[in-house]
Short mmCIF file of C-alpha atoms and ligand atoms in Angstrom, two decimals:
data_model
loop_
_atom_site.label_atom_id
_atom_site.label_comp_id
_atom_site.label_asym_id
_atom_site.label_seq_id
_atom_site.Cartn_x
_atom_site.Cartn_y
_atom_site.Cartn_z
CA MET C 1 -212.35 -158.26 -54.99
CA PRO C 2 -212.37 -156.40 -51.63
CA ARG C 3 -208.73 -156.29 -50.34
CA ILE C 4 -208.53 -158.40 -47.12
CA GLN C 5 -206.85 -156.51 -44.46
CA LYS C 6 -204.21 -158.58 -42.33
CA THR C 7 -204.84 -158.47 -38.72
CA ILE C 8 -201.40 -157.75 -36.88
CA TYR C 9 -201.37 -158.36 -33.23
CA MET C 10 -201.07 -155.16 -31.27
CA PRO C 11 -201.11 -155.03 -27.49
CA VAL C 12 -203.42 -152.24 -26.76
CA LYS C 13 -202.45 -151.59 -23.03
CA LYS C 14 -199.36 -149.26 -21.85
CA LEU C 15 -196.73 -151.17 -20.20
CA SER C 16 -194.43 -149.58 -17.46
CA VAL C 17 -191.18 -150.90 -16.68
CA ILE C 18 -190.00 -150.07 -13.10
CA VAL C 19 -186.29 -150.27 -12.49
CA PRO C 20 -184.71 -149.40 -8.96
CA CYS C 21 -181.20 -148.12 -9.28
CA TYR C 22 -178.68 -147.64 -6.57
CA ASN C 23 -175.16 -146.92 -7.99
CA GLU C 24 -175.55 -148.55 -11.26
CA ALA C 25 -173.66 -146.08 -13.35
CA ASP C 26 -171.59 -149.14 -14.94
CA VAL C 27 -174.78 -150.72 -16.28
CA ILE C 28 -177.56 -148.33 -16.58
CA THR C 29 -176.96 -147.25 -19.91
CA ASP C 30 -176.66 -150.71 -21.35
CA SER C 31 -179.65 -151.75 -19.30
CA TYR C 32 -181.60 -148.98 -20.83
CA SER C 33 -180.75 -149.79 -24.31
CA SER C 34 -181.62 -153.51 -23.95
CA ILE C 35 -185.03 -152.87 -22.35
CA LYS C 36 -185.87 -149.84 -24.99
CA LYS C 37 -185.05 -152.30 -27.93
CA VAL C 38 -187.65 -154.90 -26.61
CA LEU C 39 -190.14 -152.27 -25.88
CA GLU C 40 -189.80 -150.39 -29.04
CA THR C 41 -190.25 -153.51 -31.01
CA ASN C 42 -192.98 -154.95 -29.08
CA PHE C 43 -194.86 -151.89 -27.60
CA PRO C 44 -194.26 -148.88 -29.76
CA ASP C 45 -195.71 -145.73 -28.36
CA LEU C 46 -197.10 -147.75 -25.42
CA HIS C 47 -194.63 -147.89 -22.89
CA GLU C 48 -192.79 -145.90 -20.33
CA MET C 49 -189.62 -146.77 -18.24
CA ILE C 50 -189.56 -145.51 -14.74
CA PHE C 51 -186.14 -145.35 -13.07
CA ILE C 52 -186.04 -144.68 -9.45
CA ASP C 53 -182.50 -143.45 -8.27
CA ASP C 54 -182.47 -144.70 -4.80
CA GLY C 55 -179.86 -142.01 -3.32
CA SER C 56 -176.91 -143.05 -5.74
CA THR C 57 -173.81 -141.63 -4.88
CA ASP C 58 -172.06 -142.45 -8.12
CA ASN C 59 -173.17 -140.78 -11.51
CA THR C 60 -176.18 -142.83 -12.06
CA LEU C 61 -178.57 -139.93 -11.73
CA SER C 62 -176.60 -137.73 -14.41
CA LEU C 63 -176.62 -140.78 -16.88
CA LEU C 64 -180.26 -140.97 -16.19
CA ARG C 65 -180.84 -137.37 -16.84
CA GLU C 66 -179.02 -137.57 -20.27
CA LEU C 67 -181.36 -140.66 -21.19
CA ALA C 68 -184.58 -138.69 -20.09
CA ALA C 69 -183.56 -135.61 -22.21
CA LYS C 70 -183.51 -137.86 -25.30
CA ASP C 71 -186.41 -139.98 -24.41
CA SER C 72 -189.48 -138.65 -23.12
CA THR C 73 -190.54 -142.24 -22.30
CA VAL C 74 -187.88 -142.22 -19.40
CA LYS C 75 -189.15 -141.19 -15.98
CA ILE C 76 -186.97 -140.52 -13.05
CA ILE C 77 -188.02 -140.50 -9.41
CA THR C 78 -184.99 -139.45 -7.18
CA PHE C 79 -185.04 -140.28 -3.40
CA SER C 80 -183.66 -137.77 -0.93
CA ARG C 81 -181.36 -140.69 0.47
CA ASN C 82 -180.88 -144.53 0.06
CA PHE C 83 -184.22 -146.11 1.21
CA GLY C 84 -183.81 -149.52 -0.34
CA GLN C 85 -184.70 -151.46 -3.39
CA GLN C 86 -188.42 -152.21 -1.88
CA PRO C 87 -189.24 -148.57 -1.43
CA ALA C 88 -187.99 -147.75 -4.77
CA ILE C 89 -190.16 -150.31 -6.60
CA SER C 90 -193.12 -149.32 -4.27
CA ALA C 91 -192.49 -145.73 -5.67
CA GLY C 92 -192.49 -147.18 -9.29
CA ILE C 93 -195.76 -148.81 -8.70
CA HIS C 94 -197.38 -145.66 -7.02
CA CYS C 95 -196.37 -143.38 -9.83
CA CYS C 96 -196.63 -145.60 -12.90
CA GLN C 97 -199.36 -144.85 -15.39
CA GLY C 98 -199.38 -148.22 -17.53
CA GLU C 99 -202.27 -150.71 -17.18
CA LEU C 100 -199.36 -153.30 -17.14
CA ALA C 101 -196.14 -152.94 -15.24
CA VAL C 102 -192.99 -155.11 -15.07
CA ILE C 103 -190.63 -154.77 -11.99
CA MET C 104 -186.95 -155.68 -12.95
CA ASP C 105 -183.39 -155.04 -11.94
CA ALA C 106 -180.97 -152.67 -13.37
CA ASP C 107 -178.20 -155.16 -13.83
CA LEU C 108 -179.81 -157.06 -16.81
CA GLN C 109 -180.15 -160.24 -14.51
CA ASP C 110 -183.75 -160.04 -15.33
CA PRO C 111 -183.59 -160.51 -19.04
CA PRO C 112 -185.94 -157.71 -20.99
CA ALA C 113 -186.50 -160.40 -23.68
CA LEU C 114 -188.96 -162.17 -21.15
CA ILE C 115 -191.39 -158.95 -21.01
CA PRO C 116 -193.45 -159.64 -24.35
CA GLU C 117 -193.78 -163.55 -23.29
CA MET C 118 -195.11 -162.22 -19.83
CA VAL C 119 -197.45 -159.89 -21.60
CA ARG C 120 -198.67 -162.71 -24.11
CA MET C 121 -199.13 -165.08 -21.08
CA HIS C 122 -201.25 -162.11 -19.22
CA GLU C 123 -203.32 -161.80 -22.21
CA LYS C 124 -203.73 -165.64 -22.99
CA GLU C 125 -204.16 -166.96 -19.50
CA LYS C 126 -205.97 -163.97 -18.36
CA ALA C 127 -203.79 -163.81 -15.40
CA ASN C 128 -203.05 -160.79 -13.08
CA VAL C 129 -199.49 -161.74 -12.03
CA ILE C 130 -196.85 -163.23 -14.07
CA TYR C 131 -193.88 -163.90 -11.90
CA ALA C 132 -190.54 -165.07 -12.89
CA VAL C 133 -189.16 -168.07 -11.62
CA ARG C 134 -185.23 -168.78 -12.07
CA ARG C 135 -184.39 -172.23 -13.31
CA GLN C 136 -181.03 -171.49 -13.15
CA ARG C 137 -179.05 -168.92 -10.86
CA LEU C 138 -175.78 -168.40 -12.38
CA GLY C 139 -173.24 -166.22 -10.66
CA GLU C 140 -174.68 -166.49 -7.25
CA GLY C 141 -172.53 -168.27 -4.61
CA ALA C 142 -173.31 -171.59 -2.82
CA PHE C 143 -174.04 -169.63 0.23
CA LYS C 144 -176.47 -167.48 -1.20
CA LYS C 145 -178.29 -170.38 -2.85
CA ILE C 146 -178.36 -172.27 0.50
CA THR C 147 -179.51 -169.63 2.65
CA SER C 148 -182.20 -168.33 0.34
CA SER C 149 -183.60 -171.85 -0.02
CA LEU C 150 -183.65 -172.46 3.71
CA TYR C 151 -184.98 -169.03 4.12
CA TYR C 152 -188.13 -169.47 1.83
CA ARG C 153 -188.64 -172.82 3.32
CA ILE C 154 -188.93 -171.12 6.60
CA LEU C 155 -191.05 -168.46 5.41
CA ASN C 156 -193.33 -170.51 3.53
CA TYR C 157 -193.83 -172.83 6.98
CA LEU C 158 -194.23 -169.91 9.02
CA SER C 159 -196.53 -167.71 6.92
CA ASN C 160 -199.14 -169.97 5.06
CA MET C 161 -197.86 -168.06 2.20
CA GLU C 162 -196.75 -170.12 -0.81
CA LEU C 163 -193.70 -168.25 -2.41
CA HIS C 164 -191.79 -169.95 -4.83
CA GLU C 165 -188.15 -170.26 -3.50
CA ASP C 166 -186.59 -169.14 -6.77
CA THR C 167 -188.36 -166.09 -7.43
CA GLY C 168 -187.48 -162.41 -7.00
CA ASP C 169 -189.20 -159.17 -7.63
CA PHE C 170 -189.23 -159.77 -11.30
CA ARG C 171 -192.78 -160.01 -12.45
CA LEU C 172 -195.44 -158.46 -14.46
CA ILE C 173 -198.67 -156.92 -12.53
CA ASP C 174 -201.87 -155.57 -14.04
CA LYS C 175 -204.01 -152.87 -13.05
CA ASN C 176 -206.10 -154.71 -10.56
CA VAL C 177 -203.03 -155.69 -8.75
CA ILE C 178 -201.35 -152.14 -9.18
CA ASP C 179 -204.52 -150.43 -7.60
CA ALA C 180 -204.68 -153.18 -4.69
CA PHE C 181 -201.18 -152.52 -3.97
CA ARG C 182 -201.58 -148.77 -3.90
CA ALA C 183 -204.37 -149.19 -1.27
CA LEU C 184 -201.80 -150.93 1.10
CA LYS C 185 -201.16 -149.00 3.85
CA GLU C 186 -198.11 -150.78 5.54
CA LYS C 187 -194.87 -148.74 5.32
CA ASN C 188 -192.26 -151.36 5.59
CA LYS C 189 -192.98 -153.59 2.36
CA TYR C 190 -191.83 -157.01 1.61
CA ILE C 191 -193.20 -156.64 -1.96
CA ARG C 192 -192.94 -160.25 -3.42
CA GLY C 193 -194.89 -161.42 -0.26
CA LEU C 194 -197.27 -158.61 -0.39
CA ILE C 195 -198.10 -159.34 -4.21
CA SER C 196 -198.47 -162.90 -3.66
CA TRP C 197 -200.87 -162.23 -0.74
CA LEU C 198 -203.01 -159.93 -2.74
CA GLY C 199 -204.19 -162.99 -4.69
CA PHE C 200 -205.95 -162.76 -8.21
CA LYS C 201 -204.48 -165.23 -10.61
CA GLN C 202 -200.76 -165.58 -10.50
CA ILE C 203 -199.13 -167.95 -12.96
CA PRO C 204 -195.04 -168.52 -13.20
CA VAL C 205 -192.82 -168.13 -16.34
CA TYR C 206 -189.46 -169.93 -16.12
CA TYR C 207 -186.08 -168.31 -17.16
CA ASP C 208 -182.28 -168.76 -16.64
CA ARG C 209 -180.75 -165.94 -14.58
CA SER C 210 -177.73 -164.83 -15.91
CA PRO C 211 -174.98 -163.37 -13.63
CA ARG C 212 -174.65 -159.71 -12.95
CA PHE C 213 -173.98 -158.08 -16.29
CA LYS C 214 -171.52 -155.53 -14.47
CA GLY C 215 -170.69 -154.14 -11.16
CA LYS C 216 -171.33 -155.67 -7.71
CA THR C 217 -174.37 -156.68 -5.90
CA LYS C 218 -175.96 -153.78 -4.02
CA TYR C 219 -177.12 -155.89 -1.06
CA SER C 220 -174.81 -155.97 1.65
CA LEU C 221 -175.30 -158.79 4.29
CA SER C 222 -177.02 -156.57 6.54
CA LYS C 223 -179.46 -155.40 4.09
CA MET C 224 -180.08 -158.88 3.14
CA LEU C 225 -180.88 -159.81 6.69
CA SER C 226 -182.98 -156.93 7.18
CA PHE C 227 -184.93 -157.67 4.24
CA ALA C 228 -185.36 -161.29 5.08
CA GLY C 229 -186.37 -160.24 8.57
CA THR C 230 -189.42 -158.09 7.17
CA GLY C 231 -190.73 -160.83 5.19
CA LEU C 232 -190.76 -163.01 8.23
CA LEU C 233 -192.33 -160.43 10.87
CA TYR C 234 -194.64 -159.00 8.50
CA PHE C 235 -196.17 -162.35 7.25
CA SER C 236 -196.20 -164.52 10.38
CA THR C 237 -197.02 -164.34 13.96
CA LYS C 238 -196.03 -167.87 14.30
CA PRO C 239 -192.44 -167.10 16.04
CA LEU C 240 -194.63 -165.67 19.13
CA LEU C 241 -196.43 -169.06 19.16
CA LEU C 242 -193.23 -170.95 19.07
CA THR C 243 -191.59 -169.17 21.79
CA VAL C 244 -194.66 -169.83 23.79
CA ILE C 245 -194.36 -173.67 22.85
CA LEU C 246 -190.67 -173.39 23.74
CA GLY C 247 -191.21 -172.03 27.03
CA PHE C 248 -193.96 -174.69 27.80
CA LEU C 249 -191.36 -177.51 27.01
CA CYS C 250 -188.78 -175.84 29.25
CA THR C 251 -191.17 -175.62 31.96
CA LEU C 252 -191.93 -179.18 31.53
CA VAL C 253 -188.42 -180.29 31.31
CA GLY C 254 -187.78 -178.25 34.22
CA LEU C 255 -190.60 -179.60 36.49
CA PHE C 256 -189.31 -183.35 35.41
CA LEU C 257 -185.73 -182.50 36.47
CA GLY C 258 -187.05 -180.87 39.57
CA VAL C 259 -188.96 -184.00 40.72
CA PHE C 260 -186.14 -186.35 39.54
CA PHE C 261 -183.44 -184.46 41.58
CA VAL C 262 -185.77 -184.40 44.74
CA ILE C 263 -186.44 -187.99 44.59
CA LYS C 264 -182.53 -188.88 43.79
CA LYS C 265 -181.54 -186.63 46.74
CA ALA C 266 -184.04 -188.52 49.17
CA LEU C 267 -182.85 -191.83 48.05
CA TYR C 268 -179.04 -191.12 47.73
CA PRO C 269 -178.10 -187.91 50.00
CA GLN C 270 -174.62 -188.77 50.23
CA GLU C 271 -174.22 -188.12 46.57
CA PHE C 272 -175.56 -184.51 46.70
CA VAL C 273 -172.68 -182.16 47.61
CA HIS C 274 -171.74 -181.14 44.05
CA GLY C 275 -174.07 -179.52 41.45
CA TRP C 276 -172.48 -176.51 40.45
CA THR C 277 -172.14 -177.54 36.66
CA SER C 278 -175.74 -178.51 36.32
CA THR C 279 -176.87 -175.35 37.87
CA ILE C 280 -174.89 -173.06 35.47
CA ILE C 281 -175.84 -175.22 32.40
CA ILE C 282 -179.55 -174.71 33.23
CA ILE C 283 -179.29 -171.12 34.21
CA ILE C 284 -177.55 -170.46 30.96
CA PHE C 285 -179.81 -172.71 28.97
CA PHE C 286 -183.14 -171.10 30.20
CA GLY C 287 -181.60 -167.58 30.30
CA GLY C 288 -180.75 -168.13 26.38
CA ILE C 289 -184.51 -169.33 25.94
CA GLN C 290 -185.79 -166.34 27.79
CA LEU C 291 -183.62 -163.78 25.68
CA ILE C 292 -184.66 -165.41 22.58
CA SER C 293 -188.26 -164.95 23.35
CA ILE C 294 -188.08 -161.56 24.39
CA GLY C 295 -185.92 -160.71 21.38
CA VAL C 296 -188.65 -162.27 19.18
CA LEU C 297 -191.21 -160.07 21.04
CA GLY C 298 -189.25 -156.97 20.93
CA ARG C 299 -188.78 -157.49 16.96
CA TYR C 300 -192.68 -157.40 16.59
CA ILE C 301 -192.88 -154.25 18.94
CA GLY C 302 -190.30 -152.70 17.17
CA SER C 303 -192.11 -153.02 13.89
CA ILE C 304 -195.34 -151.93 15.33
CA PHE C 305 -193.26 -148.79 16.41
CA GLU C 306 -191.89 -148.50 13.00
CA GLU C 307 -195.55 -148.49 11.47
CA ILE C 308 -197.13 -146.52 14.07
CA LYS C 309 -194.93 -143.61 13.67
CA GLY C 310 -196.39 -143.05 10.10
CA ARG C 311 -193.18 -141.86 8.50
CA PRO C 312 -193.42 -142.35 4.66
CA GLU C 313 -191.86 -145.07 2.97
CA TYR C 314 -189.67 -142.90 0.93
CA ILE C 315 -189.06 -139.22 0.19
CA ILE C 316 -189.09 -137.98 -3.36
CA LYS C 317 -186.72 -135.29 -4.08
CA GLU C 318 -187.22 -134.73 -7.86
CA GLN C 319 -189.48 -136.17 -10.54
CA ILE C 320 -188.45 -135.97 -14.20
CA ASN C 321 -190.63 -136.36 -17.26
N1 LIG B 401 -181.09 -151.69 -5.36
C1 LIG B 401 -181.83 -150.26 -4.89
N2 LIG B 401 -181.29 -149.92 -3.54
C2 LIG B 401 -180.37 -150.77 -2.60
C3 LIG B 401 -179.86 -151.88 -3.18
C4 LIG B 401 -180.35 -152.23 -4.48
O1 LIG B 401 -182.43 -149.81 -5.54
O2 LIG B 401 -180.30 -150.29 -1.56
C5 LIG B 401 -181.58 -152.14 -6.71
C6 LIG B 401 -180.29 -152.25 -7.48
O3 LIG B 401 -179.60 -151.09 -8.20
C7 LIG B 401 -180.72 -153.26 -8.40
C8 LIG B 401 -181.75 -154.14 -7.69
O4 LIG B 401 -182.18 -153.32 -6.60
O5 LIG B 401 -181.41 -152.84 -9.77
C9 LIG B 401 -181.41 -155.41 -7.17
O6 LIG B 401 -180.05 -155.26 -6.63
P1 LIG B 401 -178.80 -156.20 -6.91
O7 LIG B 401 -178.67 -156.68 -8.18
O8 LIG B 401 -177.60 -155.76 -6.08
O9 LIG B 401 -179.30 -157.65 -5.85
P2 LIG B 401 -179.01 -159.05 -6.25
O10 LIG B 401 -179.47 -159.21 -7.65
O11 LIG B 401 -177.65 -159.32 -6.21
O12 LIG B 401 -179.85 -159.75 -5.28
MG1 LIG B 402 -179.08 -158.11 -9.38
#
């Protein structure tokens, strides 16, 4: 009797895991081990891990070098200074060699165990992007949760883009998306928005996000604000429209008040000696609105200036493996 060969499920696509790192010496070795274990078990010989050292000032880079010396699937890109998480992810997508890529944090907040599930979903559903949605966000304060929820509501309203409020950059993308991403020309990237904008078939996978394994968040308030600003400025011109609408409303109110006061003065001239307070209030109010409008305009012009300078998104100092 002929022997029946058992078919074992083996993915055939190479998988790249992209990990931006900024001062992650506390966690990087443990993160490597956890990710490696999952990759070794599920995608033996068909994986690479790309660590982008985003100008760390602690010994993240020397730890990464040790890992790369032992394991040739570890690739390192180092930046000439701290450029930020988004440029780091971008460099990873530009340089990866897999047909599939997973973007994840270095602090194990994004569980490596979810990777095989993402790949399975990609194959089963023929989806191009599997984005991870946080069911629970442990270890995040009320302030971050509230502001983030508010921000995504505003962003979705202003931009006609449907970005799930509980997503980060943790996602799997396939070759179509990788190629489309590489063709994008803008320098200041809001990656989760861009990937959503690229289209193709995108489906969610749900997970519970644990607190940071060790170390502190690398996102200061100013970094967070600048990141949020990029999202809004690059995905919507509606704020410009809103300032115009606001301008019109104020003009209408002004006209109305003008007519009202003229009539009132004609009818009751004796009542009209004071009026200093109302003048000041109106000046402050309209002055404020003008400044806001000019500010919004200025932010857009600033972004155009940034793009037109044509400076690179990041500068690579060294590539290892
Ligand atoms: N990160 C980076 N450059 C930065 C800030 C952060 O490469 O300037 C990396 C960081 O090492 C981590 C990921 O981006 O792998 C997310 O940062 P973090 O965990 O501090 O953000 P949080 O999860 O608190 O939003
Ligand atoms: Mg984190």
